[in-house]
Amino acid sequence: ELKVEQNPLFLSMQEGKNYTIYCNYSTTSDRLYWYRQDPGKSLESLFVLLSNGAVKQEGRLMASLDTKARLSTLHITAAVHDLSATYFCAVTGGTSYGKLTFGQGTILTVHP
Amino acid sequence: DADVTQTPRNRITKTGKRIMLECSQTKGHDRMYWYRQDPGLGLRLIYYSFDVKDINKGEISDGYSVSRQAQAKFSLSLESAIPNQTALYFCATSDGDRAYEQYFGPGTRLTVT
């Protein structure tokens, strides 16, 4: 059974600081996704990582994938208040092909 | 107009009632999914369908049923609602040929009293 764990689950940051959210998964996977969810809203796709060593960046967010370590990171650079949201990683692969297994989510709050 | 729509957006119902949540999409995707979201648990897959004639149970299908009426429509039913089915429900779609991303509807907030 594919399991996905994120840490931390809660992250309170000051504006301007850097931090990293970690996503570990338990079995071989060929694709990893990062989503953002604002309170009361739907999920918005941020990144799709398809291969070992993949790195994608959008604004202050950068995601990477290490399939050998079964680890993805979402790095936040110089945080701003607008980044406050819940961030989910999700994984598909192996017997879960075509289905997403989600992490618990990381609730990020950026303070002035 | 939104590519993935869900109706109703909010619903309060009583224990034991039957309720149907509907999902429609205009993206032309063949694959559709139903998830529920509970605080601290992420999203959990209830049912999924890779085409009109293909229905599969997900991680937490007990107490739920689905119907894929057409490529664009996928409905979720609670035959006899119970309070622990109170949650936020999301429908999602993906393109089977690309299977890269799932696109989510706006969600339905269901409360069972």
mmCIF file of C-alpha atoms in Angstrom:
data_model
loop_
_atom_site.group_PDB
_atom_site.id
_atom_site.type_symbol
_atom_site.label_atom_id
_atom_site.label_comp_id
_atom_site.label_asym_id
_atom_site.label_seq_id
_atom_site.Cartn_x
_atom_site.Cartn_y
_atom_site.Cartn_z
ATOM 1 C CA GLU A 1 0.000 0.000 0.000
ATOM 2 C CA LEU A 2 1.366 3.365 -1.020
ATOM 3 C CA LYS A 3 1.726 5.790 1.879
ATOM 4 C CA VAL A 4 2.632 9.454 1.653
ATOM 5 C CA GLU A 5 3.809 11.514 4.605
ATOM 6 C CA GLN A 6 4.429 15.226 4.765
ATOM 7 C CA ASN A 7 6.262 17.224 7.357
ATOM 8 C CA PRO A 8 5.812 19.505 8.964
ATOM 9 C CA LEU A 9 2.015 19.453 9.154
ATOM 10 C CA PHE A 10 1.917 23.015 10.452
ATOM 11 C CA LEU A 11 4.366 25.728 9.491
ATOM 12 C CA SER A 12 4.321 29.270 10.774
ATOM 13 C CA MET A 13 6.820 31.521 9.021
ATOM 14 C CA GLN A 14 7.808 35.131 9.011
ATOM 15 C CA GLU A 15 7.767 37.032 5.772
ATOM 16 C CA GLY A 16 11.135 36.998 4.079
ATOM 17 C CA LYS A 17 12.253 33.686 5.550
ATOM 18 C CA ASN A 18 13.036 30.438 3.733
ATOM 19 C CA TYR A 19 11.693 27.014 4.563
ATOM 20 C CA THR A 20 11.214 23.520 3.128
ATOM 21 C CA ILE A 21 8.276 21.128 3.205
ATOM 22 C CA TYR A 22 9.139 17.442 2.889
ATOM 23 C CA CYS A 23 7.143 14.676 1.256
ATOM 24 C CA ASN A 24 8.153 11.041 1.742
ATOM 25 C CA TYR A 25 6.444 8.114 0.053
ATOM 26 C CA SER A 26 6.677 4.419 0.717
ATOM 27 C CA THR A 27 6.931 2.610 -2.630
ATOM 28 C CA THR A 28 8.218 3.183 -6.116
ATOM 29 C CA SER A 29 6.451 6.019 -7.844
ATOM 30 C CA ASP A 30 6.749 7.501 -11.295
ATOM 31 C CA ARG A 31 5.016 10.811 -10.716
ATOM 32 C CA LEU A 32 4.709 13.283 -7.900
ATOM 33 C CA TYR A 33 2.396 16.265 -7.721
ATOM 34 C CA TRP A 34 2.200 19.350 -5.544
ATOM 35 C CA TYR A 35 -1.103 21.110 -4.993
ATOM 36 C CA ARG A 36 -2.123 24.273 -3.193
ATOM 37 C CA GLN A 37 -5.443 24.752 -1.409
ATOM 38 C CA ASP A 38 -6.701 28.067 -0.081
ATOM 39 C CA PRO A 39 -9.201 27.921 2.801
ATOM 40 C CA GLY A 40 -12.615 26.755 1.600
ATOM 41 C CA LYS A 41 -11.360 26.415 -1.963
ATOM 42 C CA SER A 42 -10.470 23.656 -4.358
ATOM 43 C CA LEU A 43 -7.019 22.267 -5.123
ATOM 44 C CA GLU A 44 -4.792 24.048 -7.593
ATOM 45 C CA SER A 45 -1.984 22.190 -9.326
ATOM 46 C CA LEU A 46 1.460 23.679 -8.678
ATOM 47 C CA PHE A 47 4.001 21.192 -10.009
ATOM 48 C CA VAL A 48 4.206 17.811 -11.691
ATOM 49 C CA LEU A 49 7.520 16.000 -11.238
ATOM 50 C CA LEU A 50 8.065 13.114 -13.611
ATOM 51 C CA SER A 51 11.590 11.835 -13.118
ATOM 52 C CA ASN A 52 14.449 11.510 -10.685
ATOM 53 C CA GLY A 53 16.245 14.781 -10.226
ATOM 54 C CA ALA A 54 13.376 16.826 -11.634
ATOM 55 C CA VAL A 55 13.303 20.404 -10.395
ATOM 56 C CA LYS A 56 10.600 22.943 -11.134
ATOM 57 C CA GLN A 57 10.288 26.538 -10.012
ATOM 58 C CA GLU A 58 7.467 29.025 -10.045
ATOM 59 C CA GLY A 59 7.993 32.323 -8.330
ATOM 60 C CA ARG A 60 9.045 31.748 -4.726
ATOM 61 C CA LEU A 61 8.328 28.017 -4.829
ATOM 62 C CA MET A 62 10.696 25.317 -6.024
ATOM 63 C CA ALA A 63 9.926 21.593 -6.041
ATOM 64 C CA SER A 64 12.370 18.719 -6.485
ATOM 65 C CA LEU A 65 12.164 14.949 -6.661
ATOM 66 C CA ASP A 66 14.600 12.237 -5.546
ATOM 67 C CA THR A 67 13.055 8.914 -6.515
ATOM 68 C CA LYS A 68 15.878 6.893 -4.961
ATOM 69 C CA ALA A 69 15.220 8.458 -1.567
ATOM 70 C CA ARG A 70 11.457 8.518 -2.264
ATOM 71 C CA LEU A 71 11.486 12.157 -1.269
ATOM 72 C CA SER A 72 10.195 15.388 -2.704
ATOM 73 C CA THR A 73 10.772 18.848 -1.291
ATOM 74 C CA LEU A 74 8.888 22.097 -1.733
ATOM 75 C CA HIS A 75 11.189 24.997 -0.949
ATOM 76 C CA ILE A 76 9.821 28.414 -0.140
ATOM 77 C CA THR A 77 12.095 31.377 -0.704
ATOM 78 C CA ALA A 78 11.518 34.763 0.956
ATOM 79 C CA ALA A 79 7.988 33.927 2.007
ATOM 80 C CA VAL A 80 5.170 36.425 1.518
ATOM 81 C CA HIS A 81 1.697 36.470 3.064
ATOM 82 C CA ASP A 82 0.062 35.394 -0.208
ATOM 83 C CA LEU A 83 1.737 32.005 0.107
ATOM 84 C CA SER A 84 -0.377 31.181 3.167
ATOM 85 C CA ALA A 85 -2.340 28.061 2.217
ATOM 86 C CA THR A 86 -2.356 24.293 2.639
ATOM 87 C CA TYR A 87 0.096 22.418 0.445
ATOM 88 C CA PHE A 88 -0.393 18.799 -0.521
ATOM 89 C CA CYS A 89 1.898 16.359 -2.217
ATOM 90 C CA ALA A 90 0.402 13.372 -4.017
ATOM 91 C CA VAL A 91 1.933 10.331 -5.625
ATOM 92 C CA THR A 92 0.923 7.814 -8.252
ATOM 93 C CA GLY A 93 2.701 4.722 -9.423
ATOM 94 C CA GLY A 94 3.031 0.947 -9.096
ATOM 95 C CA THR A 95 -0.322 -0.638 -8.289
ATOM 96 C CA SER A 96 -1.692 2.859 -7.709
ATOM 97 C CA TYR A 97 -1.167 3.858 -11.316
ATOM 98 C CA GLY A 98 -3.676 6.479 -12.378
ATOM 99 C CA LYS A 99 -4.781 7.090 -8.786
ATOM 100 C CA LEU A 100 -3.393 9.720 -6.486
ATOM 101 C CA THR A 101 -2.418 9.042 -2.881
ATOM 102 C CA PHE A 102 -2.207 12.287 -0.921
ATOM 103 C CA GLY A 103 -0.127 13.378 2.004
ATOM 104 C CA GLN A 104 -1.879 14.893 5.006
ATOM 105 C CA GLY A 105 -1.167 18.430 3.890
ATOM 106 C CA THR A 106 1.011 21.186 5.365
ATOM 107 C CA ILE A 107 -0.795 24.267 6.636
ATOM 108 C CA LEU A 108 1.472 27.217 5.959
ATOM 109 C CA THR A 109 0.897 30.556 7.636
ATOM 110 C CA VAL A 110 3.133 33.487 6.750
ATOM 111 C CA HIS A 111 3.213 36.327 9.269
ATOM 112 C CA PRO A 112 4.316 39.920 8.603
ATOM 113 C CA ASP B 1 -17.500 28.567 -17.131
ATOM 114 C CA ALA B 2 -15.611 26.186 -14.872
ATOM 115 C CA ASP B 3 -14.253 23.009 -16.442
ATOM 116 C CA VAL B 4 -15.324 20.796 -13.513
ATOM 117 C CA THR B 5 -18.547 21.623 -11.710
ATOM 118 C CA GLN B 6 -20.146 20.069 -8.665
ATOM 119 C CA THR B 7 -23.703 20.341 -7.377
ATOM 120 C CA PRO B 8 -24.784 21.090 -4.767
ATOM 121 C CA ARG B 9 -21.987 23.202 -3.296
ATOM 122 C CA ASN B 10 -23.349 22.913 0.213
ATOM 123 C CA ARG B 11 -25.815 20.449 1.666
ATOM 124 C CA ILE B 12 -27.156 19.721 5.119
ATOM 125 C CA THR B 13 -29.018 16.474 5.506
ATOM 126 C CA LYS B 14 -30.254 14.220 8.273
ATOM 127 C CA THR B 15 -29.022 10.804 9.301
ATOM 128 C CA GLY B 16 -30.558 8.043 7.187
ATOM 129 C CA LYS B 17 -31.374 10.200 4.183
ATOM 130 C CA ARG B 18 -30.211 9.340 0.675
ATOM 131 C CA ILE B 19 -28.204 12.022 -1.028
ATOM 132 C CA MET B 20 -26.558 12.383 -4.425
ATOM 133 C CA LEU B 21 -23.639 14.612 -5.303
ATOM 134 C CA GLU B 22 -23.149 15.359 -8.974
ATOM 135 C CA CYS B 23 -20.072 16.155 -11.008
ATOM 136 C CA SER B 24 -19.870 17.352 -14.592
ATOM 137 C CA GLN B 25 -16.841 18.218 -16.702
ATOM 138 C CA THR B 26 -16.251 19.918 -20.011
ATOM 139 C CA LYS B 27 -12.564 19.015 -20.275
ATOM 140 C CA GLY B 28 -13.214 15.936 -22.392
ATOM 141 C CA HIS B 29 -11.300 13.748 -19.941
ATOM 142 C CA ASP B 30 -12.028 10.056 -19.722
ATOM 143 C CA ARG B 31 -11.063 9.567 -16.077
ATOM 144 C CA MET B 32 -13.091 10.829 -13.121
ATOM 145 C CA TYR B 33 -12.631 10.525 -9.368
ATOM 146 C CA TRP B 34 -14.416 11.205 -6.096
ATOM 147 C CA TYR B 35 -12.469 12.171 -2.965
ATOM 148 C CA ARG B 36 -13.398 13.226 0.514
ATOM 149 C CA GLN B 37 -11.344 15.630 2.585
ATOM 150 C CA ASP B 38 -11.233 15.588 6.359
ATOM 151 C CA PRO B 39 -9.022 17.856 8.472
ATOM 152 C CA GLY B 40 -5.573 16.365 9.002
ATOM 153 C CA LEU B 41 -6.199 13.400 6.689
ATOM 154 C CA GLY B 42 -5.601 14.916 3.284
ATOM 155 C CA LEU B 43 -7.811 13.657 0.485
ATOM 156 C CA ARG B 44 -8.914 10.044 0.349
ATOM 157 C CA LEU B 45 -10.165 8.331 -2.786
ATOM 158 C CA ILE B 46 -13.723 6.993 -2.640
ATOM 159 C CA TYR B 47 -14.341 5.740 -6.199
ATOM 160 C CA TYR B 48 -12.790 6.228 -9.586
ATOM 161 C CA SER B 49 -13.725 5.553 -13.186
ATOM 162 C CA PHE B 50 -11.337 5.296 -16.133
ATOM 163 C CA ASP B 51 -14.138 5.237 -18.693
ATOM 164 C CA VAL B 52 -17.930 4.984 -18.808
ATOM 165 C CA LYS B 53 -17.969 1.212 -18.300
ATOM 166 C CA ASP B 54 -15.203 1.121 -15.710
ATOM 167 C CA ILE B 55 -15.964 1.736 -12.012
ATOM 168 C CA ASN B 56 -13.504 0.980 -9.240
ATOM 169 C CA LYS B 57 -13.527 1.213 -5.475
ATOM 170 C CA GLY B 58 -11.033 3.454 -3.839
ATOM 171 C CA GLU B 59 -9.601 3.534 -0.368
ATOM 172 C CA ILE B 60 -12.869 4.304 1.478
ATOM 173 C CA SER B 61 -15.848 3.131 -0.606
ATOM 174 C CA ASP B 62 -18.006 1.671 2.184
ATOM 175 C CA GLY B 63 -21.274 3.575 2.505
ATOM 176 C CA TYR B 64 -20.941 5.145 -0.949
ATOM 177 C CA SER B 65 -21.936 4.228 -4.491
ATOM 178 C CA VAL B 66 -21.322 5.899 -7.850
ATOM 179 C CA SER B 67 -22.789 6.119 -11.308
ATOM 180 C CA ARG B 68 -20.998 7.174 -14.490
ATOM 181 C CA GLN B 69 -23.896 8.348 -16.608
ATOM 182 C CA ALA B 70 -21.754 9.628 -19.461
ATOM 183 C CA GLN B 71 -18.138 10.498 -20.091
ATOM 184 C CA ALA B 72 -18.798 13.938 -18.667
ATOM 185 C CA LYS B 73 -20.894 12.977 -15.620
ATOM 186 C CA PHE B 74 -19.991 11.064 -12.468
ATOM 187 C CA SER B 75 -22.331 10.987 -9.468
ATOM 188 C CA LEU B 76 -21.659 9.963 -5.886
ATOM 189 C CA SER B 77 -24.495 8.644 -3.691
ATOM 190 C CA LEU B 78 -24.773 8.145 0.025
ATOM 191 C CA GLU B 79 -27.543 5.589 0.381
ATOM 192 C CA SER B 80 -28.136 6.219 4.066
ATOM 193 C CA ALA B 81 -26.130 9.172 5.320
ATOM 194 C CA ILE B 82 -24.433 9.034 8.710
ATOM 195 C CA PRO B 83 -22.748 11.849 10.684
ATOM 196 C CA ASN B 84 -19.201 10.616 10.056
ATOM 197 C CA GLN B 85 -19.772 11.218 6.362
ATOM 198 C CA THR B 86 -19.724 14.923 7.121
ATOM 199 C CA ALA B 87 -16.829 16.172 5.006
ATOM 200 C CA LEU B 88 -15.758 18.157 1.975
ATOM 201 C CA TYR B 89 -16.181 16.139 -1.224
ATOM 202 C CA PHE B 90 -14.210 16.749 -4.387
ATOM 203 C CA CYS B 91 -14.640 15.464 -7.891
ATOM 204 C CA ALA B 92 -11.600 15.373 -10.162
ATOM 205 C CA THR B 93 -10.820 14.491 -13.758
ATOM 206 C CA SER B 94 -7.732 13.500 -15.705
ATOM 207 C CA ASP B 95 -6.730 12.671 -19.260
ATOM 208 C CA GLY B 96 -5.936 8.963 -19.494
ATOM 209 C CA ASP B 97 -3.550 9.448 -22.370
ATOM 210 C CA ARG B 98 -1.508 11.893 -20.377
ATOM 211 C CA ALA B 99 -2.508 10.993 -16.800
ATOM 212 C CA TYR B 100 -0.300 13.743 -15.525
ATOM 213 C CA GLU B 101 -2.570 15.959 -13.516
ATOM 214 C CA GLN B 102 -5.943 15.729 -11.908
ATOM 215 C CA TYR B 103 -8.203 18.754 -12.136
ATOM 216 C CA PHE B 104 -10.478 19.332 -9.206
ATOM 217 C CA GLY B 105 -13.989 20.698 -8.942
ATOM 218 C CA PRO B 106 -14.920 23.386 -6.406
ATOM 219 C CA GLY B 107 -16.047 20.886 -3.781
ATOM 220 C CA THR B 108 -19.292 20.062 -1.984
ATOM 221 C CA ARG B 109 -19.518 20.669 1.740
ATOM 222 C CA LEU B 110 -21.801 18.002 3.190
ATOM 223 C CA THR B 111 -23.083 18.038 6.754
ATOM 224 C CA VAL B 112 -25.018 15.076 8.144
ATOM 225 C CA THR B 113 -26.879 15.841 11.358
#
